[in-house]
Short mmCIF file of N, CA and C in Angstrom, two decimals:
data_model
loop_
_atom_site.label_atom_id
_atom_site.label_comp_id
_atom_site.label_asym_id
_atom_site.label_seq_id
_atom_site.Cartn_x
_atom_site.Cartn_y
_atom_site.Cartn_z
N MET A 28 65.16 -3.02 34.27
CA MET A 28 65.06 -2.03 35.30
C MET A 28 64.00 -2.48 36.30
N ARG A 29 64.27 -2.32 37.58
CA ARG A 29 63.30 -2.72 38.63
C ARG A 29 62.06 -1.90 38.52
N ARG A 30 60.92 -2.52 38.85
CA ARG A 30 59.66 -1.83 38.81
C ARG A 30 59.63 -0.57 39.67
N ALA A 31 60.19 -0.64 40.89
CA ALA A 31 60.22 0.54 41.76
C ALA A 31 61.01 1.66 41.15
N ALA A 32 62.12 1.32 40.48
CA ALA A 32 62.96 2.36 39.87
C ALA A 32 62.18 3.08 38.77
N VAL A 33 61.38 2.29 38.02
CA VAL A 33 60.60 2.91 36.92
C VAL A 33 59.52 3.85 37.50
N THR A 34 58.84 3.42 38.54
CA THR A 34 57.74 4.23 39.10
C THR A 34 58.26 5.43 39.89
N ASP A 35 59.50 5.36 40.40
CA ASP A 35 60.05 6.48 41.16
C ASP A 35 60.72 7.52 40.26
N TRP A 36 61.02 7.16 39.03
CA TRP A 36 61.62 8.06 38.09
C TRP A 36 60.71 9.30 37.88
N ARG A 37 61.31 10.45 37.73
CA ARG A 37 60.59 11.71 37.53
C ARG A 37 60.92 12.27 36.15
N PRO A 38 60.15 11.80 35.15
CA PRO A 38 60.52 12.16 33.76
C PRO A 38 60.34 13.63 33.44
N ARG A 39 61.20 14.10 32.57
CA ARG A 39 61.08 15.48 32.02
C ARG A 39 61.62 15.43 30.60
N LEU A 40 61.20 16.38 29.81
CA LEU A 40 61.68 16.45 28.44
C LEU A 40 63.19 16.71 28.41
N ALA A 41 63.85 16.04 27.48
CA ALA A 41 65.27 16.29 27.32
C ALA A 41 65.50 17.71 26.80
N PRO A 42 66.69 18.25 27.06
CA PRO A 42 66.99 19.59 26.53
C PRO A 42 66.83 19.61 25.02
N ALA A 43 66.41 20.72 24.47
CA ALA A 43 66.24 20.98 23.08
C ALA A 43 65.00 20.30 22.49
N ILE A 44 64.16 19.66 23.33
CA ILE A 44 62.89 19.09 22.87
C ILE A 44 61.76 19.89 23.47
N VAL A 45 60.80 20.23 22.62
CA VAL A 45 59.69 21.11 23.02
C VAL A 45 58.38 20.45 22.68
N LEU A 46 57.43 20.49 23.60
CA LEU A 46 56.07 20.04 23.35
C LEU A 46 55.23 21.25 22.92
N ARG A 47 54.58 21.11 21.76
CA ARG A 47 53.76 22.17 21.23
C ARG A 47 52.44 21.59 20.73
N HIS A 48 51.37 22.39 20.80
CA HIS A 48 50.10 21.99 20.23
C HIS A 48 49.96 22.66 18.82
N ASP A 49 49.71 21.85 17.81
CA ASP A 49 49.51 22.34 16.48
C ASP A 49 48.00 22.56 16.30
N ARG A 50 47.58 23.82 16.28
CA ARG A 50 46.17 24.13 16.15
C ARG A 50 45.61 23.71 14.81
N ALA A 51 46.37 23.82 13.77
CA ALA A 51 45.90 23.45 12.43
C ALA A 51 45.52 21.97 12.35
N ARG A 52 46.34 21.12 12.98
CA ARG A 52 46.09 19.68 13.01
C ARG A 52 45.34 19.22 14.21
N ASP A 53 45.18 20.10 15.20
CA ASP A 53 44.60 19.80 16.52
C ASP A 53 45.24 18.57 17.15
N THR A 54 46.59 18.61 17.19
CA THR A 54 47.33 17.52 17.79
C THR A 54 48.61 18.09 18.46
N ASP A 55 49.13 17.29 19.36
CA ASP A 55 50.37 17.69 20.04
C ASP A 55 51.57 17.16 19.27
N LEU A 56 52.66 17.95 19.33
CA LEU A 56 53.89 17.62 18.61
C LEU A 56 55.07 17.71 19.58
N LEU A 57 56.06 16.88 19.34
CA LEU A 57 57.36 17.05 19.96
C LEU A 57 58.27 17.62 18.90
N LEU A 58 58.83 18.80 19.18
CA LEU A 58 59.76 19.40 18.24
C LEU A 58 61.16 19.07 18.68
N LEU A 59 61.85 18.30 17.85
CA LEU A 59 63.23 17.88 18.06
C LEU A 59 64.14 18.69 17.16
N PRO A 60 65.43 18.70 17.44
CA PRO A 60 66.29 19.53 16.60
C PRO A 60 66.13 19.32 15.10
N GLU A 61 65.99 18.09 14.67
CA GLU A 61 65.90 17.85 13.19
C GLU A 61 64.69 17.09 12.74
N ARG A 62 63.66 17.00 13.62
CA ARG A 62 62.43 16.29 13.22
C ARG A 62 61.31 16.68 14.09
N VAL A 63 60.12 16.27 13.68
CA VAL A 63 58.89 16.50 14.47
C VAL A 63 58.22 15.16 14.71
N VAL A 64 57.75 14.94 15.92
CA VAL A 64 57.05 13.71 16.27
C VAL A 64 55.63 14.11 16.58
N ILE A 65 54.68 13.49 15.88
CA ILE A 65 53.25 13.72 16.11
C ILE A 65 52.81 12.80 17.20
N LEU A 66 52.25 13.35 18.24
CA LEU A 66 51.73 12.58 19.41
C LEU A 66 50.23 12.32 19.16
N ARG A 67 49.83 11.08 19.24
CA ARG A 67 48.48 10.66 18.98
C ARG A 67 47.72 10.39 20.29
N GLY A 68 46.44 10.52 20.25
CA GLY A 68 45.60 10.17 21.43
C GLY A 68 45.98 11.01 22.60
N ALA A 69 46.11 10.36 23.76
CA ALA A 69 46.40 11.04 25.01
C ALA A 69 47.89 11.23 25.26
N ALA A 70 48.73 10.90 24.28
CA ALA A 70 50.18 11.00 24.44
C ALA A 70 50.61 12.39 24.81
N GLY A 71 49.98 13.40 24.23
CA GLY A 71 50.35 14.81 24.59
C GLY A 71 50.03 15.13 26.01
N ALA A 72 48.90 14.60 26.51
CA ALA A 72 48.55 14.81 27.93
C ALA A 72 49.56 14.15 28.86
N VAL A 73 50.03 12.96 28.46
CA VAL A 73 51.04 12.29 29.27
C VAL A 73 52.33 13.05 29.27
N VAL A 74 52.83 13.43 28.09
CA VAL A 74 54.09 14.15 28.00
C VAL A 74 53.98 15.52 28.66
N GLY A 75 52.84 16.14 28.59
CA GLY A 75 52.64 17.44 29.21
C GLY A 75 52.83 17.42 30.73
N LEU A 76 52.62 16.25 31.33
CA LEU A 76 52.82 16.15 32.76
C LEU A 76 54.27 15.83 33.16
N CYS A 77 55.10 15.57 32.19
CA CYS A 77 56.51 15.20 32.46
C CYS A 77 57.33 16.46 32.66
N ASP A 78 57.24 16.97 33.84
CA ASP A 78 57.97 18.23 34.16
C ASP A 78 59.10 18.03 35.16
N GLY A 79 59.40 16.76 35.52
CA GLY A 79 60.48 16.48 36.42
C GLY A 79 60.13 16.56 37.90
N THR A 80 58.88 16.97 38.20
CA THR A 80 58.45 17.07 39.60
C THR A 80 57.60 15.84 40.01
N ARG A 81 56.95 15.21 39.03
CA ARG A 81 56.08 14.10 39.35
C ARG A 81 56.78 12.76 39.01
N SER A 82 56.61 11.76 39.87
CA SER A 82 57.13 10.44 39.58
C SER A 82 56.19 9.76 38.58
N VAL A 83 56.65 8.68 37.99
CA VAL A 83 55.77 7.92 37.08
C VAL A 83 54.53 7.48 37.86
N ARG A 84 54.70 7.07 39.08
CA ARG A 84 53.55 6.68 39.91
C ARG A 84 52.56 7.85 40.04
N ASP A 85 53.04 9.06 40.26
CA ASP A 85 52.21 10.24 40.35
C ASP A 85 51.46 10.48 39.03
N LEU A 86 52.20 10.36 37.89
CA LEU A 86 51.60 10.55 36.58
C LEU A 86 50.44 9.57 36.35
N VAL A 87 50.73 8.30 36.69
CA VAL A 87 49.70 7.24 36.51
C VAL A 87 48.48 7.58 37.33
N ASP A 88 48.68 7.98 38.59
CA ASP A 88 47.55 8.32 39.43
C ASP A 88 46.73 9.48 38.86
N GLU A 89 47.42 10.50 38.41
CA GLU A 89 46.70 11.68 37.86
C GLU A 89 45.95 11.31 36.58
N LEU A 90 46.62 10.58 35.70
CA LEU A 90 46.02 10.16 34.45
C LEU A 90 44.85 9.20 34.63
N ALA A 91 44.94 8.36 35.65
CA ALA A 91 43.84 7.42 35.93
C ALA A 91 42.60 8.22 36.33
N GLY A 92 42.80 9.34 36.99
CA GLY A 92 41.64 10.19 37.29
C GLY A 92 41.07 10.86 36.08
N ARG A 93 41.91 11.25 35.13
CA ARG A 93 41.45 11.90 33.92
C ARG A 93 40.83 10.92 32.94
N PHE A 94 41.37 9.72 32.87
CA PHE A 94 40.96 8.71 31.91
C PHE A 94 40.60 7.42 32.64
N PRO A 95 39.51 7.42 33.40
CA PRO A 95 39.21 6.28 34.30
C PRO A 95 38.96 4.96 33.56
N ASP A 96 38.58 4.98 32.30
CA ASP A 96 38.31 3.74 31.61
C ASP A 96 39.48 3.24 30.79
N SER A 97 40.65 3.85 30.99
CA SER A 97 41.85 3.46 30.22
C SER A 97 42.79 2.61 31.08
N ALA A 98 43.64 1.88 30.42
CA ALA A 98 44.61 1.00 31.13
C ALA A 98 45.90 1.78 31.41
N VAL A 99 45.71 2.91 32.12
CA VAL A 99 46.84 3.83 32.36
C VAL A 99 47.99 3.13 33.06
N ALA A 100 47.72 2.35 34.07
CA ALA A 100 48.80 1.73 34.89
C ALA A 100 49.64 0.76 34.06
N THR A 101 49.07 0.15 33.05
CA THR A 101 49.86 -0.77 32.22
C THR A 101 50.43 -0.11 30.96
N ASP A 102 49.78 0.97 30.50
CA ASP A 102 50.21 1.61 29.23
C ASP A 102 51.24 2.71 29.38
N VAL A 103 51.07 3.50 30.44
CA VAL A 103 51.91 4.71 30.60
C VAL A 103 53.39 4.40 30.91
N PRO A 104 53.68 3.53 31.92
CA PRO A 104 55.11 3.32 32.17
C PRO A 104 55.92 2.81 30.98
N PRO A 105 55.43 1.84 30.18
CA PRO A 105 56.21 1.42 29.01
C PRO A 105 56.32 2.52 27.96
N PHE A 106 55.26 3.34 27.82
CA PHE A 106 55.33 4.46 26.88
C PHE A 106 56.42 5.43 27.26
N LEU A 107 56.45 5.78 28.56
CA LEU A 107 57.50 6.72 29.03
C LEU A 107 58.88 6.08 28.91
N GLU A 108 59.01 4.82 29.20
CA GLU A 108 60.33 4.15 29.07
C GLU A 108 60.78 4.16 27.64
N GLY A 109 59.86 3.94 26.71
CA GLY A 109 60.20 4.00 25.28
C GLY A 109 60.68 5.37 24.86
N MET A 110 60.04 6.41 25.38
CA MET A 110 60.47 7.77 25.08
C MET A 110 61.83 8.06 25.68
N ARG A 111 62.12 7.46 26.86
CA ARG A 111 63.46 7.63 27.44
C ARG A 111 64.49 6.92 26.59
N ARG A 112 64.20 5.75 26.08
CA ARG A 112 65.13 5.05 25.22
C ARG A 112 65.43 5.87 23.94
N GLU A 113 64.45 6.56 23.46
CA GLU A 113 64.63 7.39 22.30
C GLU A 113 65.50 8.63 22.61
N GLY A 114 65.60 8.94 23.89
CA GLY A 114 66.39 10.11 24.29
C GLY A 114 65.52 11.38 24.40
N TRP A 115 64.20 11.23 24.37
CA TRP A 115 63.32 12.37 24.42
C TRP A 115 62.97 12.74 25.84
N LEU A 116 63.06 11.79 26.77
CA LEU A 116 62.83 12.09 28.19
C LEU A 116 64.06 11.79 28.98
N ARG A 117 64.23 12.47 30.08
CA ARG A 117 65.34 12.20 31.03
C ARG A 117 64.81 11.85 32.38
#
């Protein structure tokens, strides 16, 4: 996929997938029809921004402000693309 196509994509959760915070574990979860995915680190913050209105470029810019010492620009696009391959993001 072309780099521009990846950064212009506006990710959102696929239907029937829900992002929830588990207070008992103090972690974010993706609730899928027949399984639960535990999101580690800042993954919940990344997925929480995937509402279909922001492009990947916008997400990276916002997250770079929140996590200035992280490699957001190199880590977030492949993370989101992997989630799209799994069918969790559209």
